[in-house]
Coordinates of C-alpha atoms and ligand atoms in Angstrom, one line a residue:
M1 CA 18.9 -24.2 -5.0
N2 CA 17.3 -27.7 -4.6
P3 CA 15.5 -28.4 -7.9
N4 CA 13.0 -30.6 -6.0
R5 CA 11.9 -27.7 -3.8
H6 CA 8.5 -26.6 -5.0
L7 CA 8.4 -22.9 -5.9
M8 CA 4.9 -21.5 -5.9
T9 CA 4.6 -18.5 -8.2
I10 CA 2.1 -15.8 -7.4
D11 CA 0.0 -16.8 -10.4
E12 CA -0.2 -20.4 -9.1
F13 CA -1.0 -19.2 -5.6
T14 CA -3.8 -16.8 -6.7
I15 CA -5.4 -19.5 -8.9
Y16 CA -5.1 -22.0 -6.0
Q17 CA -6.8 -19.5 -3.7
S18 CA -9.6 -18.6 -6.2
R19 CA -10.5 -22.3 -6.5
Q20 CA -11.8 -22.0 -2.8
F21 CA -14.7 -19.9 -4.2
S22 CA -17.0 -22.0 -6.4
Q23 CA -18.3 -18.8 -8.2
S24 CA -14.8 -17.5 -8.8
T25 CA -14.2 -16.5 -12.5
G26 CA -10.5 -16.1 -12.1
E27 CA -10.7 -12.4 -13.0
L28 CA -9.2 -11.2 -9.7
S29 CA -6.3 -13.6 -10.2
I30 CA -5.7 -12.2 -13.7
L31 CA -5.8 -8.7 -12.3
L32 CA -3.3 -9.5 -9.6
R33 CA -1.1 -11.1 -12.3
D34 CA -1.3 -7.9 -14.4
I35 CA -0.3 -5.8 -11.5
S36 CA 2.6 -8.0 -10.7
L37 CA 3.7 -7.8 -14.4
A38 CA 3.6 -3.9 -14.2
C39 CA 5.6 -4.0 -11.0
K40 CA 8.3 -6.2 -12.6
L41 CA 8.6 -3.6 -15.4
I42 CA 8.8 -0.9 -12.8
N43 CA 11.4 -2.9 -10.8
K44 CA 13.6 -3.1 -13.8
Q45 CA 13.8 0.7 -14.1
V46 CA 14.1 1.2 -10.3
N47 CA 17.0 -1.2 -10.2
K48 CA 19.0 0.7 -12.8
A49 CA 17.9 4.2 -11.9
G50 CA 21.4 5.1 -10.9
L51 CA 22.8 4.0 -14.2
V52 CA 20.5 5.8 -16.7
D53 CA 19.3 9.4 -16.9
I54 CA 16.0 8.6 -15.2
L55 CA 16.9 10.2 -11.9
G56 CA 16.1 13.8 -11.0
A57 CA 12.9 15.7 -11.0
H58 CA 10.9 15.6 -14.2
G59 CA 9.9 19.2 -13.6
A60 CA 6.2 18.6 -13.8
V61 CA 4.1 18.9 -10.7
N62 CA 1.4 16.4 -9.7
V63 CA -2.0 17.0 -8.3
Q64 CA -0.5 17.0 -4.8
G65 CA 1.7 19.9 -5.8
E66 CA 4.8 17.7 -5.4
E67 CA 7.5 17.8 -8.0
Q68 CA 7.3 14.5 -10.0
M69 CA 10.4 12.4 -10.3
K70 CA 10.9 10.8 -13.7
L71 CA 10.4 7.3 -12.2
D72 CA 7.0 8.4 -10.8
I73 CA 5.8 9.1 -14.3
F74 CA 7.3 5.9 -15.8
A75 CA 5.7 3.8 -13.0
N76 CA 2.3 5.6 -13.5
E77 CA 2.4 5.1 -17.2
V78 CA 3.3 1.4 -17.0
L79 CA 0.5 0.7 -14.5
I80 CA -2.0 2.5 -16.7
N81 CA -1.0 0.8 -19.9
V82 CA -0.9 -2.7 -18.4
L83 CA -4.3 -2.3 -16.7
R84 CA -5.8 -0.7 -19.8
N85 CA -4.8 -3.8 -21.8
S86 CA -6.0 -6.1 -19.0
A87 CA -9.4 -7.7 -19.7
D88 CA -10.3 -7.2 -16.1
C89 CA -10.1 -3.5 -15.2
A90 CA -12.8 -0.9 -15.9
G91 CA -10.6 2.1 -14.9
I92 CA -8.0 3.5 -12.5
A93 CA -7.4 6.2 -10.0
S94 CA -3.8 7.2 -9.4
E95 CA -1.9 9.6 -7.0
E96 CA -0.4 11.1 -10.2
N97 CA -3.7 11.9 -11.9
D98 CA -6.2 14.6 -11.0
D99 CA -9.2 12.4 -12.0
I100 CA -10.0 8.8 -12.7
I101 CA -9.1 7.3 -16.0
V102 CA -12.0 5.3 -17.6
F103 CA -11.1 2.4 -19.9
D104 CA -13.9 2.5 -22.5
D105 CA -13.0 -0.3 -24.9
A106 CA -15.6 -3.1 -25.1
H107 CA -13.6 -5.5 -22.9
S108 CA -12.9 -3.0 -20.1
L109 CA -16.5 -1.8 -20.1
Q110 CA -17.5 -5.3 -19.1
S111 CA -14.9 -5.5 -16.4
K112 CA -16.1 -5.8 -12.8
Y113 CA -13.1 -4.3 -11.1
V114 CA -11.4 -0.9 -10.7
V115 CA -7.9 -0.3 -9.4
M116 CA -6.4 2.5 -7.4
F117 CA -2.7 3.0 -6.9
D118 CA 0.2 5.1 -5.8
P119 CA 2.6 4.1 -8.5
L120 CA 5.9 4.9 -6.7
D121 CA 5.4 5.9 -3.1
G122 CA 8.4 7.4 -1.3
S123 CA 9.7 8.9 -4.5
S124 CA 11.7 11.5 -2.6
N125 CA 14.0 8.5 -1.6
I126 CA 14.6 7.5 -5.2
D127 CA 18.0 9.2 -5.7
V128 CA 19.3 8.2 -2.3
N129 CA 18.7 4.5 -3.0
A130 CA 16.3 4.0 -0.1
S131 CA 13.5 1.5 -0.5
I132 CA 10.4 2.7 -2.3
G133 CA 7.2 1.0 -3.3
T134 CA 4.0 0.7 -5.3
I135 CA 0.7 0.5 -3.4
F136 CA -2.6 -0.8 -5.0
C137 CA -6.1 -1.8 -4.1
I138 CA -8.8 -3.4 -6.1
Y139 CA -12.6 -2.8 -5.7
K140 CA -15.6 -4.4 -7.3
R141 CA -17.4 -1.6 -9.3
V142 CA -20.8 -0.5 -8.1
T143 CA -22.0 0.9 -11.5
P144 CA -23.5 -1.5 -14.1
L145 CA -21.2 -3.6 -16.3
G146 CA -21.2 -2.4 -19.9
T147 CA -21.2 1.3 -18.8
P148 CA -18.1 3.4 -18.2
C149 CA -16.9 3.3 -14.6
T150 CA -17.4 6.5 -12.6
R151 CA -16.0 8.1 -9.4
E152 CA -18.6 6.3 -7.4
D153 CA -16.8 3.1 -8.2
F154 CA -13.7 4.5 -6.4
L155 CA -15.3 6.4 -3.5
Q156 CA -16.0 3.2 -1.6
K157 CA -15.2 2.4 2.1
G158 CA -11.9 0.5 2.6
N159 CA -13.8 -2.4 4.1
K160 CA -15.2 -3.0 0.5
T161 CA -11.7 -3.8 -0.7
M162 CA -11.5 -7.0 -2.7
A163 CA -7.6 -7.1 -2.6
A164 CA -4.9 -4.7 -1.6
G165 CA -1.1 -5.0 -1.8
Y166 CA 2.2 -3.3 -2.2
V167 CA 5.5 -4.0 -3.9
I168 CA 8.6 -3.0 -2.1
Y169 CA 11.7 -2.3 -4.2
G170 CA 14.3 -2.9 -1.5
S171 CA 17.2 -5.2 -0.8
S172 CA 15.0 -7.7 -2.6
T173 CA 11.7 -6.9 -4.5
M174 CA 8.7 -8.3 -2.8
M175 CA 5.0 -8.2 -3.4
V176 CA 2.7 -8.5 -0.5
Y177 CA -1.1 -8.7 -1.0
A178 CA -4.1 -9.3 1.2
T179 CA -7.6 -10.7 0.4
Q180 CA -10.2 -12.0 2.8
L181 CA -8.2 -15.2 2.9
G182 CA -5.2 -13.5 4.5
V183 CA -1.9 -11.8 3.7
N184 CA 0.9 -13.5 1.7
G185 CA 4.4 -12.3 0.5
F186 CA 6.1 -13.2 -2.7
T187 CA 9.8 -12.5 -3.4
L188 CA 11.0 -11.8 -6.9
E189 CA 13.3 -14.5 -8.2
P190 CA 15.1 -12.5 -10.9
S191 CA 16.6 -15.5 -12.6
I192 CA 13.1 -16.7 -13.6
G193 CA 11.3 -13.4 -13.4
E194 CA 8.7 -14.7 -11.1
F195 CA 7.3 -13.6 -7.7
C196 CA 7.6 -16.7 -5.6
L197 CA 5.7 -17.4 -2.3
S198 CA 8.2 -16.6 0.5
H199 CA 6.1 -15.3 3.4
K200 CA 2.9 -17.4 3.8
D201 CA 0.0 -16.2 6.0
I202 CA 1.8 -13.1 7.4
K203 CA 0.6 -12.0 10.8
C204 CA 1.5 -8.6 12.3
P205 CA 2.9 -9.2 15.8
V206 CA 0.4 -8.0 18.4
D207 CA 3.2 -6.1 20.2
G208 CA 6.5 -4.5 19.2
K209 CA 9.1 -2.1 20.3
I210 CA 9.5 0.2 17.3
Y211 CA 7.7 3.5 16.7
S212 CA 7.9 5.2 13.4
V213 CA 7.0 8.9 13.0
N214 CA 8.6 12.0 11.6
Q215 CA 9.8 13.5 14.9
G216 CA 10.6 16.7 13.1
N217 CA 6.8 17.5 13.3
T218 CA 6.6 17.0 17.1
N219 CA 6.2 20.7 17.9
K220 CA 3.3 20.9 15.5
L221 CA 1.4 18.0 17.2
D222 CA -1.5 18.1 19.6
P223 CA -0.2 18.0 23.3
K224 CA -1.7 14.5 23.8
L225 CA 0.3 13.3 20.9
Q226 CA 3.4 14.9 22.2
S227 CA 2.8 13.0 25.5
Y228 CA 2.5 9.8 23.5
L229 CA 5.8 10.3 21.9
A230 CA 7.3 11.1 25.3
Y231 CA 5.9 7.8 26.5
C232 CA 7.6 6.0 23.7
M233 CA 10.9 7.5 24.8
E234 CA 10.5 6.8 28.6
N235 CA 12.3 4.0 30.3
D236 CA 10.2 1.0 31.3
K237 CA 11.7 -2.5 31.2
E238 CA 8.3 -4.2 31.5
T239 CA 6.9 -2.6 28.4
K240 CA 10.3 -2.7 26.6
R241 CA 10.6 1.1 26.5
P242 CA 12.2 3.2 25.4
Y243 CA 11.1 2.0 22.0
S244 CA 13.5 2.1 19.1
H245 CA 12.7 4.9 16.6
R246 CA 12.9 3.9 12.9
Y247 CA 11.7 6.2 10.1
I248 CA 12.6 5.8 6.4
G249 CA 10.2 8.3 5.1
S250 CA 8.8 5.8 2.7
M251 CA 5.4 4.5 3.8
V252 CA 5.8 1.1 2.1
A253 CA 9.2 0.5 3.7
D254 CA 8.1 1.7 7.1
L255 CA 4.9 -0.4 7.0
H256 CA 6.6 -3.5 5.6
R257 CA 9.0 -3.4 8.6
T258 CA 6.0 -2.8 11.0
I259 CA 4.0 -5.8 9.6
I260 CA 7.0 -8.2 9.7
K261 CA 8.6 -7.1 13.0
G262 CA 5.7 -5.4 14.8
G263 CA 5.6 -1.7 15.8
I264 CA 3.5 1.4 15.2
F265 CA 3.6 3.8 12.3
L266 CA 1.9 7.2 12.7
Y267 CA 1.4 10.2 10.5
P268 CA -1.0 12.3 12.6
A269 CA -2.7 15.6 11.8
D270 CA -0.6 18.6 12.8
S271 CA -0.8 22.4 12.7
S272 CA 0.3 22.4 9.1
N273 CA -1.6 19.3 7.9
A274 CA -5.0 19.5 9.4
S275 CA -5.9 16.0 7.9
G276 CA -2.5 14.5 8.0
K277 CA -0.4 14.0 4.9
L278 CA -1.2 10.5 3.7
R279 CA -4.0 9.8 1.2
L280 CA -7.0 7.7 2.1
L281 CA -7.8 5.9 -1.1
Y282 CA -4.4 4.6 -2.3
E283 CA -2.2 4.8 0.8
C284 CA -4.1 4.5 4.1
N285 CA -6.9 2.3 2.9
P286 CA -4.8 -0.4 1.2
M287 CA -2.2 -0.4 4.0
S288 CA -4.9 -0.6 6.6
Y289 CA -6.6 -3.5 4.8
I290 CA -3.4 -5.4 4.7
V291 CA -2.5 -4.7 8.3
E292 CA -6.0 -5.5 9.6
M293 CA -6.0 -8.8 7.6
A294 CA -2.7 -9.6 9.3
G295 CA -4.2 -8.9 12.8
G296 CA -3.2 -5.3 13.3
I297 CA -5.1 -2.1 13.5
G298 CA -5.4 0.9 11.1
S299 CA -7.0 4.0 12.7
T300 CA -7.3 7.8 12.1
G301 CA -7.0 8.1 15.9
S302 CA -10.8 8.4 16.2
Q303 CA -12.2 5.8 13.9
P304 CA -11.1 2.7 11.9
I305 CA -9.6 3.9 8.5
L306 CA -11.6 1.2 6.7
D307 CA -14.9 2.6 7.9
I308 CA -14.4 6.1 6.3
M309 CA -16.8 7.0 3.5
P310 CA -14.5 8.8 1.0
T311 CA -15.7 12.1 -0.5
E312 CA -12.7 13.0 -2.6
L313 CA -10.1 11.0 -4.7
H314 CA -7.1 12.6 -3.0
Q315 CA -8.4 13.3 0.5
R316 CA -5.9 12.9 3.3
V317 CA -6.4 11.3 6.7
P318 CA -4.3 10.9 9.9
I319 CA -3.1 7.3 10.4
F320 CA -2.1 5.2 13.4
I321 CA -1.3 1.7 12.1
G322 CA 0.5 -1.5 13.2
S323 CA 0.6 -3.9 16.1
K324 CA -2.8 -4.2 17.9
N325 CA -1.5 -3.6 21.4
M326 CA 0.7 -0.6 20.4
V327 CA -2.0 1.1 18.4
E328 CA -4.6 0.6 21.1
K329 CA -2.2 2.1 23.7
A330 CA -1.7 5.1 21.4
L331 CA -5.4 5.6 20.9
E332 CA -6.0 5.3 24.6
M333 CA -3.4 8.1 25.3
I334 CA -4.6 10.5 22.7
S335 CA -8.4 10.1 23.3
Ligands
P6P1 P1 7.5 13.2 5.5 C1 6.5 9.9 0.8 O1 6.5 11.2 0.3 C2 5.2 9.8 1.7 O2 4.1 10.0 0.9 C3 5.1 8.4 2.4 O3 5.7 7.4 1.6 C4 5.9 8.7 3.7 O4 5.4 7.9 4.7 C5 5.6 10.2 4.0 O5 5.3 10.8 2.7 C6 6.8 10.9 4.5 O6 6.4 12.2 4.8 O7 6.6 14.4 5.8 O8 7.9 12.5 6.8 O9 8.6 13.4 4.6

Protein backbone atom coordinates (compact mmCIF):
# COMPACT_ATOMS: atom_id res chain seq x y z
CA MET A 1 0.00 0.00 0.00
CA ASN A 2 1.35 3.45 -0.89
CA PRO A 3 2.23 5.13 2.46
CA ASN A 4 1.55 8.51 0.85
CA ARG A 5 -2.00 7.62 -0.05
CA HIS A 6 -4.29 9.44 2.39
CA LEU A 7 -6.64 7.09 4.18
CA MET A 8 -9.63 8.91 5.61
CA THR A 9 -11.06 7.10 8.62
CA ILE A 10 -14.75 7.24 9.42
CA ASP A 11 -14.01 9.42 12.44
CA GLU A 12 -12.08 11.95 10.32
CA PHE A 13 -14.86 11.93 7.75
CA THR A 14 -17.74 12.49 10.20
CA ILE A 15 -15.84 15.32 11.91
CA TYR A 16 -15.05 16.87 8.51
CA GLN A 17 -18.74 16.67 7.55
CA SER A 18 -19.97 18.03 10.89
CA ARG A 19 -17.81 21.13 10.41
CA GLN A 20 -20.13 22.09 7.54
CA PHE A 21 -22.75 22.91 10.17
CA SER A 22 -21.76 25.89 12.34
CA GLN A 23 -24.04 24.80 15.18
CA SER A 24 -22.71 21.23 15.15
CA THR A 25 -21.60 19.98 18.57
CA GLY A 26 -19.92 16.82 17.26
CA GLU A 27 -22.33 14.60 19.21
CA LEU A 28 -23.62 12.85 16.09
CA SER A 29 -20.02 12.16 15.00
CA ILE A 30 -19.28 10.66 18.42
CA LEU A 31 -22.40 8.50 18.23
CA LEU A 32 -21.41 7.21 14.78
CA ARG A 33 -17.94 6.46 16.15
CA ASP A 34 -19.48 4.50 19.04
CA ILE A 35 -21.66 2.48 16.66
CA SER A 36 -18.65 1.73 14.46
CA LEU A 37 -16.75 0.54 17.56
CA ALA A 38 -19.61 -1.79 18.52
CA CYS A 39 -19.71 -3.19 14.99
CA LYS A 40 -15.95 -3.84 15.04
CA LEU A 41 -16.47 -5.86 18.21
CA ILE A 42 -19.35 -7.74 16.55
CA ASN A 43 -17.24 -8.28 13.43
CA LYS A 44 -14.54 -9.95 15.51
CA GLN A 45 -17.02 -12.60 16.71
CA VAL A 46 -18.77 -12.99 13.36
CA ASN A 47 -15.41 -13.65 11.69
CA LYS A 48 -14.55 -16.46 14.05
CA ALA A 49 -18.07 -17.82 14.52
CA GLY A 50 -17.08 -21.05 12.83
CA LEU A 51 -14.19 -21.56 15.21
CA VAL A 52 -15.79 -21.15 18.58
CA ASP A 53 -18.92 -22.51 20.11
CA ILE A 54 -20.95 -19.42 19.32
CA LEU A 55 -22.98 -20.97 16.51
CA GLY A 56 -26.26 -22.63 16.89
CA ALA A 57 -29.51 -21.46 18.37
CA HIS A 58 -29.31 -19.91 21.83
CA GLY A 59 -32.63 -21.50 22.62
CA ALA A 60 -34.28 -18.27 23.70
CA VAL A 61 -37.02 -16.78 21.52
CA ASN A 62 -37.16 -13.04 20.77
CA VAL A 63 -40.18 -10.75 20.58
CA GLN A 64 -40.57 -11.74 16.94
CA GLY A 65 -41.05 -15.36 18.00
CA GLU A 66 -37.83 -16.21 16.16
CA GLU A 67 -35.26 -18.52 17.75
CA GLN A 68 -32.28 -16.36 18.78
CA MET A 69 -28.85 -17.37 17.51
CA LYS A 70 -26.09 -16.83 20.05
CA LEU A 71 -24.44 -14.16 17.85
CA ASP A 72 -27.72 -12.21 17.86
CA ILE A 73 -27.57 -11.95 21.63
CA PHE A 74 -23.87 -11.08 21.64
CA ALA A 75 -24.37 -8.35 19.02
CA ASN A 76 -27.37 -6.94 20.89
CA GLU A 77 -25.51 -6.80 24.18
CA VAL A 78 -22.44 -5.17 22.61
CA LEU A 79 -24.52 -2.42 21.01
CA ILE A 80 -26.49 -1.79 24.21
CA ASN A 81 -23.36 -1.63 26.38
CA VAL A 82 -21.39 0.60 24.01
CA LEU A 83 -24.32 3.00 23.59
CA ARG A 84 -25.08 3.01 27.32
CA ASN A 85 -21.49 4.16 27.90
CA SER A 86 -21.71 6.70 25.10
CA ALA A 87 -22.22 10.25 26.28
CA ASP A 88 -24.57 10.82 23.38
CA CYS A 89 -27.39 8.29 23.54
CA ALA A 90 -30.50 8.64 25.70
CA GLY A 91 -31.80 5.15 24.96
CA ILE A 92 -32.26 2.39 22.39
CA ALA A 93 -34.83 0.19 20.73
CA SER A 94 -33.73 -3.17 19.35
CA GLU A 95 -35.29 -5.98 17.34
CA GLU A 96 -34.22 -8.25 20.17
CA ASN A 97 -35.97 -6.34 22.98
CA ASP A 98 -39.71 -6.10 23.57
CA ASP A 99 -39.53 -2.48 24.77
CA ILE A 100 -37.15 0.47 24.65
CA ILE A 101 -34.16 0.59 27.02
CA VAL A 102 -33.81 3.96 28.75
CA PHE A 103 -30.30 5.08 29.79
CA ASP A 104 -30.99 7.04 33.00
CA ASP A 105 -27.49 8.06 34.11
CA ALA A 106 -26.87 11.81 34.31
CA HIS A 107 -24.93 11.98 31.02
CA SER A 108 -27.41 9.93 29.00
CA LEU A 109 -30.39 11.90 30.33
CA GLN A 110 -28.84 15.00 28.75
CA SER A 111 -28.23 13.23 25.40
CA LYS A 112 -30.24 14.49 22.46
CA TYR A 113 -30.20 11.30 20.38
CA VAL A 114 -31.80 7.87 20.51
CA VAL A 115 -30.72 4.85 18.45
CA MET A 116 -32.71 1.96 16.96
CA PHE A 117 -31.08 -1.14 15.56
CA ASP A 118 -31.36 -4.66 14.29
CA PRO A 119 -28.15 -5.99 15.83
CA LEU A 120 -27.60 -8.90 13.48
CA ASP A 121 -29.99 -9.01 10.55
CA GLY A 122 -30.12 -12.16 8.46
CA SER A 123 -29.08 -14.29 11.42
CA SER A 124 -30.53 -17.42 9.80
CA ASN A 125 -27.51 -17.18 7.47
CA ILE A 126 -24.95 -17.17 10.31
CA ASP A 127 -24.06 -20.85 10.27
CA VAL A 128 -23.95 -21.10 6.47
CA ASN A 129 -21.42 -18.27 6.27
CA ALA A 130 -23.56 -15.98 4.12
CA SER A 131 -23.28 -12.22 4.61
CA ILE A 132 -25.20 -10.74 7.55
CA GLY A 133 -25.44 -7.23 8.88
CA THR A 134 -26.22 -4.65 11.55
CA ILE A 135 -28.78 -1.94 10.72
CA PHE A 136 -29.10 1.27 12.75
CA CYS A 137 -30.77 4.65 12.71
CA ILE A 138 -30.35 7.74 14.86
CA TYR A 139 -33.14 10.18 15.78
CA LYS A 140 -33.12 13.44 17.68
CA ARG A 141 -35.34 12.92 20.76
CA VAL A 142 -38.58 14.93 20.96
CA THR A 143 -38.84 14.75 24.78
CA PRO A 144 -37.03 17.32 26.98
CA LEU A 145 -33.31 16.86 27.69
CA GLY A 146 -32.71 15.86 31.31
CA THR A 147 -35.74 13.56 31.36
CA PRO A 148 -35.78 9.82 30.52
CA CYS A 149 -36.48 9.16 26.84
CA THR A 150 -39.83 7.60 26.04
CA ARG A 151 -41.38 5.56 23.20
CA GLU A 152 -42.42 8.88 21.64
CA ASP A 153 -38.75 9.51 20.85
CA PHE A 154 -38.66 6.31 18.79
CA LEU A 155 -42.08 6.43 17.11
CA GLN A 156 -41.07 9.12 14.64
CA LYS A 157 -41.45 9.16 10.86
CA GLY A 158 -38.46 7.92 8.87
CA ASN A 159 -38.07 11.33 7.28
CA LYS A 160 -37.02 12.61 10.74
CA THR A 161 -33.91 10.41 10.59
CA MET A 162 -30.67 12.19 11.54
CA ALA A 163 -28.43 9.36 10.30
CA ALA A 164 -28.97 5.75 9.22
CA GLY A 165 -26.58 3.04 8.23
CA TYR A 166 -25.63 -0.60 8.10
CA VAL A 167 -22.55 -2.72 8.52
CA ILE A 168 -22.26 -5.74 6.22
CA TYR A 169 -20.12 -8.61 7.50
CA GLY A 170 -19.25 -10.11 4.13
CA SER A 171 -16.17 -10.76 1.97
CA SER A 172 -15.01 -7.55 3.60
CA THR A 173 -16.63 -5.66 6.46
CA MET A 174 -18.10 -2.39 5.34
CA MET A 175 -20.03 0.38 7.07
CA VAL A 176 -22.36 2.48 4.92
CA TYR A 177 -24.20 5.42 6.42
CA ALA A 178 -26.35 8.28 5.20
CA THR A 179 -27.07 11.77 6.49
CA GLN A 180 -28.69 14.69 4.69
CA LEU A 181 -25.24 15.23 3.13
CA GLY A 182 -25.34 11.91 1.29
CA VAL A 183 -24.30 8.26 1.48
CA ASN A 184 -20.72 7.08 2.03
CA GLY A 185 -19.09 3.67 2.49
CA PHE A 186 -16.15 2.71 4.69
CA THR A 187 -14.27 -0.57 4.43
CA LEU A 188 -12.66 -2.05 7.54
CA GLU A 189 -8.88 -2.20 7.27
CA PRO A 190 -8.19 -4.99 9.80
CA SER A 191 -4.47 -4.24 10.08
CA ILE A 192 -5.24 -0.85 11.66
CA GLY A 193 -8.75 -1.61 12.93
CA GLU A 194 -10.26 1.40 11.17
CA PHE A 195 -13.19 1.85 8.80
CA CYS A 196 -11.64 3.78 5.88
CA LEU A 197 -13.52 5.77 3.23
CA SER A 198 -13.78 3.50 0.19
CA HIS A 199 -17.08 4.44 -1.49
CA LYS A 200 -17.58 8.21 -1.55
CA ASP A 201 -20.99 9.71 -2.32
CA ILE A 202 -22.76 6.46 -3.24
CA LYS A 203 -25.57 6.80 -5.79
CA CYS A 204 -28.07 4.02 -6.45
CA PRO A 205 -28.25 3.47 -10.26
CA VAL A 206 -31.60 4.74 -11.58
CA ASP A 207 -32.04 1.46 -13.41
CA GLY A 208 -30.90 -2.12 -13.05
CA LYS A 209 -31.56 -5.67 -14.12
CA ILE A 210 -31.71 -7.58 -10.85
CA TYR A 211 -34.88 -8.30 -8.93
CA SER A 212 -34.67 -9.70 -5.41
CA VAL A 213 -37.64 -11.44 -3.80
CA ASN A 214 -38.39 -14.73 -2.05
CA GLN A 215 -40.09 -16.40 -5.02
CA GLY A 216 -41.24 -19.19 -2.72
CA ASN A 217 -43.99 -16.81 -1.61
CA THR A 218 -45.31 -16.22 -5.16
CA ASN A 219 -48.50 -18.26 -4.71
CA LYS A 220 -49.35 -16.20 -1.61
CA LEU A 221 -49.07 -12.88 -3.45
CA ASP A 222 -51.78 -10.59 -4.82
CA PRO A 223 -52.43 -11.34 -8.55
CA LYS A 224 -51.02 -7.93 -9.60
CA LEU A 225 -47.77 -8.79 -7.81
CA GLN A 226 -47.71 -12.18 -9.51
CA SER A 227 -48.05 -10.32 -12.83
CA TYR A 228 -45.13 -8.06 -11.87
CA LEU A 229 -42.91 -11.08 -11.16
CA ALA A 230 -43.97 -12.58 -14.50
CA TYR A 231 -42.97 -9.25 -16.13
CA CYS A 232 -39.52 -9.56 -14.51
CA MET A 233 -39.14 -12.97 -16.13
CA GLU A 234 -40.42 -12.03 -19.62
CA ASN A 235 -38.03 -11.56 -22.56
CA ASP A 236 -37.55 -7.94 -23.68
CA LYS A 237 -34.13 -6.87 -24.97
CA GLU A 238 -35.00 -3.17 -24.78
CA THR A 239 -35.69 -3.26 -21.05
CA LYS A 240 -32.97 -5.86 -20.41
CA ARG A 241 -35.48 -8.53 -19.37
CA PRO A 242 -35.63 -11.18 -18.21
CA TYR A 243 -33.96 -9.69 -15.16
CA SER A 244 -31.53 -11.74 -13.13
CA HIS A 245 -32.94 -13.02 -9.84
CA ARG A 246 -30.69 -12.72 -6.80
CA TYR A 247 -31.91 -13.41 -3.23
CA ILE A 248 -29.57 -13.99 -0.28
CA GLY A 249 -32.27 -13.86 2.39
CA SER A 250 -30.29 -11.26 4.31
CA MET A 251 -31.76 -7.77 3.88
CA VAL A 252 -28.44 -5.98 4.39
CA ALA A 253 -26.69 -8.15 1.77
CA ASP A 254 -29.55 -7.93 -0.75
CA LEU A 255 -29.85 -4.17 -0.32
CA HIS A 256 -26.10 -3.49 -0.38
CA ARG A 257 -26.00 -5.18 -3.80
CA THR A 258 -29.09 -3.23 -4.88
CA ILE A 259 -27.56 0.11 -3.87
CA ILE A 260 -24.22 -0.60 -5.56
CA LYS A 261 -25.35 -2.42 -8.73
CA GLY A 262 -28.95 -1.20 -9.07
CA GLY A 263 -32.05 -3.37 -8.91
CA ILE A 264 -35.21 -3.81 -6.89
CA PHE A 265 -35.74 -5.65 -3.59
CA LEU A 266 -39.26 -6.44 -2.52
CA TYR A 267 -40.83 -8.09 0.50
CA PRO A 268 -44.56 -7.52 -0.11
CA ALA A 269 -47.53 -8.40 2.05
CA ASP A 270 -48.88 -11.87 1.30
CA SER A 271 -51.63 -14.18 2.50
CA SER A 272 -49.59 -15.19 5.55
CA ASN A 273 -47.95 -11.82 6.28
CA ALA A 274 -50.69 -9.22 6.01
CA SER A 275 -48.17 -6.39 6.61
CA GLY A 276 -45.14 -8.06 5.09
CA LYS A 277 -42.31 -9.46 7.20
CA LEU A 278 -39.78 -6.66 7.60
CA ARG A 279 -39.92 -4.21 10.49
CA LEU A 280 -40.50 -0.51 9.92
CA LEU A 281 -38.40 1.12 12.62
CA TYR A 282 -35.07 -0.69 12.38
CA GLU A 283 -35.11 -2.32 8.94
CA CYS A 284 -37.36 -0.55 6.40
CA ASN A 285 -36.94 3.04 7.63
CA PRO A 286 -33.13 3.07 7.85
CA MET A 287 -32.70 1.20 4.57
CA SER A 288 -35.23 3.48 2.85
CA TYR A 289 -33.45 6.57 4.19
CA ILE A 290 -30.13 5.32 2.82
CA VAL A 291 -31.57 4.33 -0.57
CA GLU A 292 -33.49 7.61 -0.94
CA MET A 293 -30.42 9.67 0.00
CA ALA A 294 -28.63 7.69 -2.75
CA GLY A 295 -31.34 8.61 -5.29
CA GLY A 296 -33.51 5.50 -5.09
CA ILE A 297 -37.02 4.88 -3.75
CA GLY A 298 -38.39 3.07 -0.68
CA SER A 299 -42.14 2.42 -0.77
CA THR A 300 -44.76 0.20 0.88
CA GLY A 301 -46.35 -0.12 -2.55
CA SER A 302 -48.84 2.59 -1.73
CA GLN A 303 -46.84 5.27 0.11
CA PRO A 304 -43.23 6.31 0.80
CA ILE A 305 -41.87 4.30 3.74
CA LEU A 306 -40.36 7.45 5.27
CA ASP A 307 -43.80 9.13 5.49
CA ILE A 308 -45.33 6.45 7.75
CA MET A 309 -46.21 7.57 11.28
CA PRO A 310 -45.22 4.54 13.39
CA THR A 311 -47.61 3.23 16.05
CA GLU A 312 -45.68 0.21 17.38
CA LEU A 313 -41.95 -0.48 17.95
CA HIS A 314 -42.04 -3.76 16.04
CA GLN A 315 -44.62 -3.07 13.38
CA ARG A 316 -44.05 -4.56 9.96
CA VAL A 317 -44.59 -2.99 6.53
CA PRO A 318 -44.38 -4.22 2.94
CA ILE A 319 -41.33 -2.86 1.09
CA PHE A 320 -40.42 -2.14 -2.52
CA ILE A 321 -36.98 -0.53 -2.60
CA GLY A 322 -34.12 0.20 -4.98
CA SER A 323 -33.50 1.82 -8.36
CA LYS A 324 -35.91 4.67 -9.07
CA ASN A 325 -37.08 3.46 -12.50
CA MET A 326 -37.52 -0.16 -11.40
CA VAL A 327 -39.49 0.71 -8.25
CA GLU A 328 -41.67 3.16 -10.20
CA LYS A 329 -42.41 0.43 -12.77
CA ALA A 330 -43.35 -2.02 -10.03
CA LEU A 331 -45.60 0.55 -8.32
CA GLU A 332 -47.27 1.32 -11.67
CA MET A 333 -48.01 -2.37 -12.25
CA ILE A 334 -49.39 -3.13 -8.79
CA SER A 335 -51.54 -0.01 -8.36
P1 LIG B 1 -37.47 -14.91 4.14
C1 LIG B 1 -33.79 -12.21 7.77
O1 LIG B 1 -34.44 -13.13 8.65
C2 LIG B 1 -34.80 -11.17 7.36
O2 LIG B 1 -35.30 -10.50 8.48
C3 LIG B 1 -34.18 -10.20 6.36
O3 LIG B 1 -32.84 -9.98 6.59
C4 LIG B 1 -34.42 -10.89 5.02
O4 LIG B 1 -34.53 -9.97 3.95
C5 LIG B 1 -35.75 -11.62 5.25
O5 LIG B 1 -35.88 -11.80 6.67
C6 LIG B 1 -35.77 -12.96 4.58
O6 LIG B 1 -37.06 -13.51 4.82
O7 LIG B 1 -38.93 -15.07 4.49
O8 LIG B 1 -37.27 -14.73 2.63
O9 LIG B 1 -36.57 -15.94 4.70
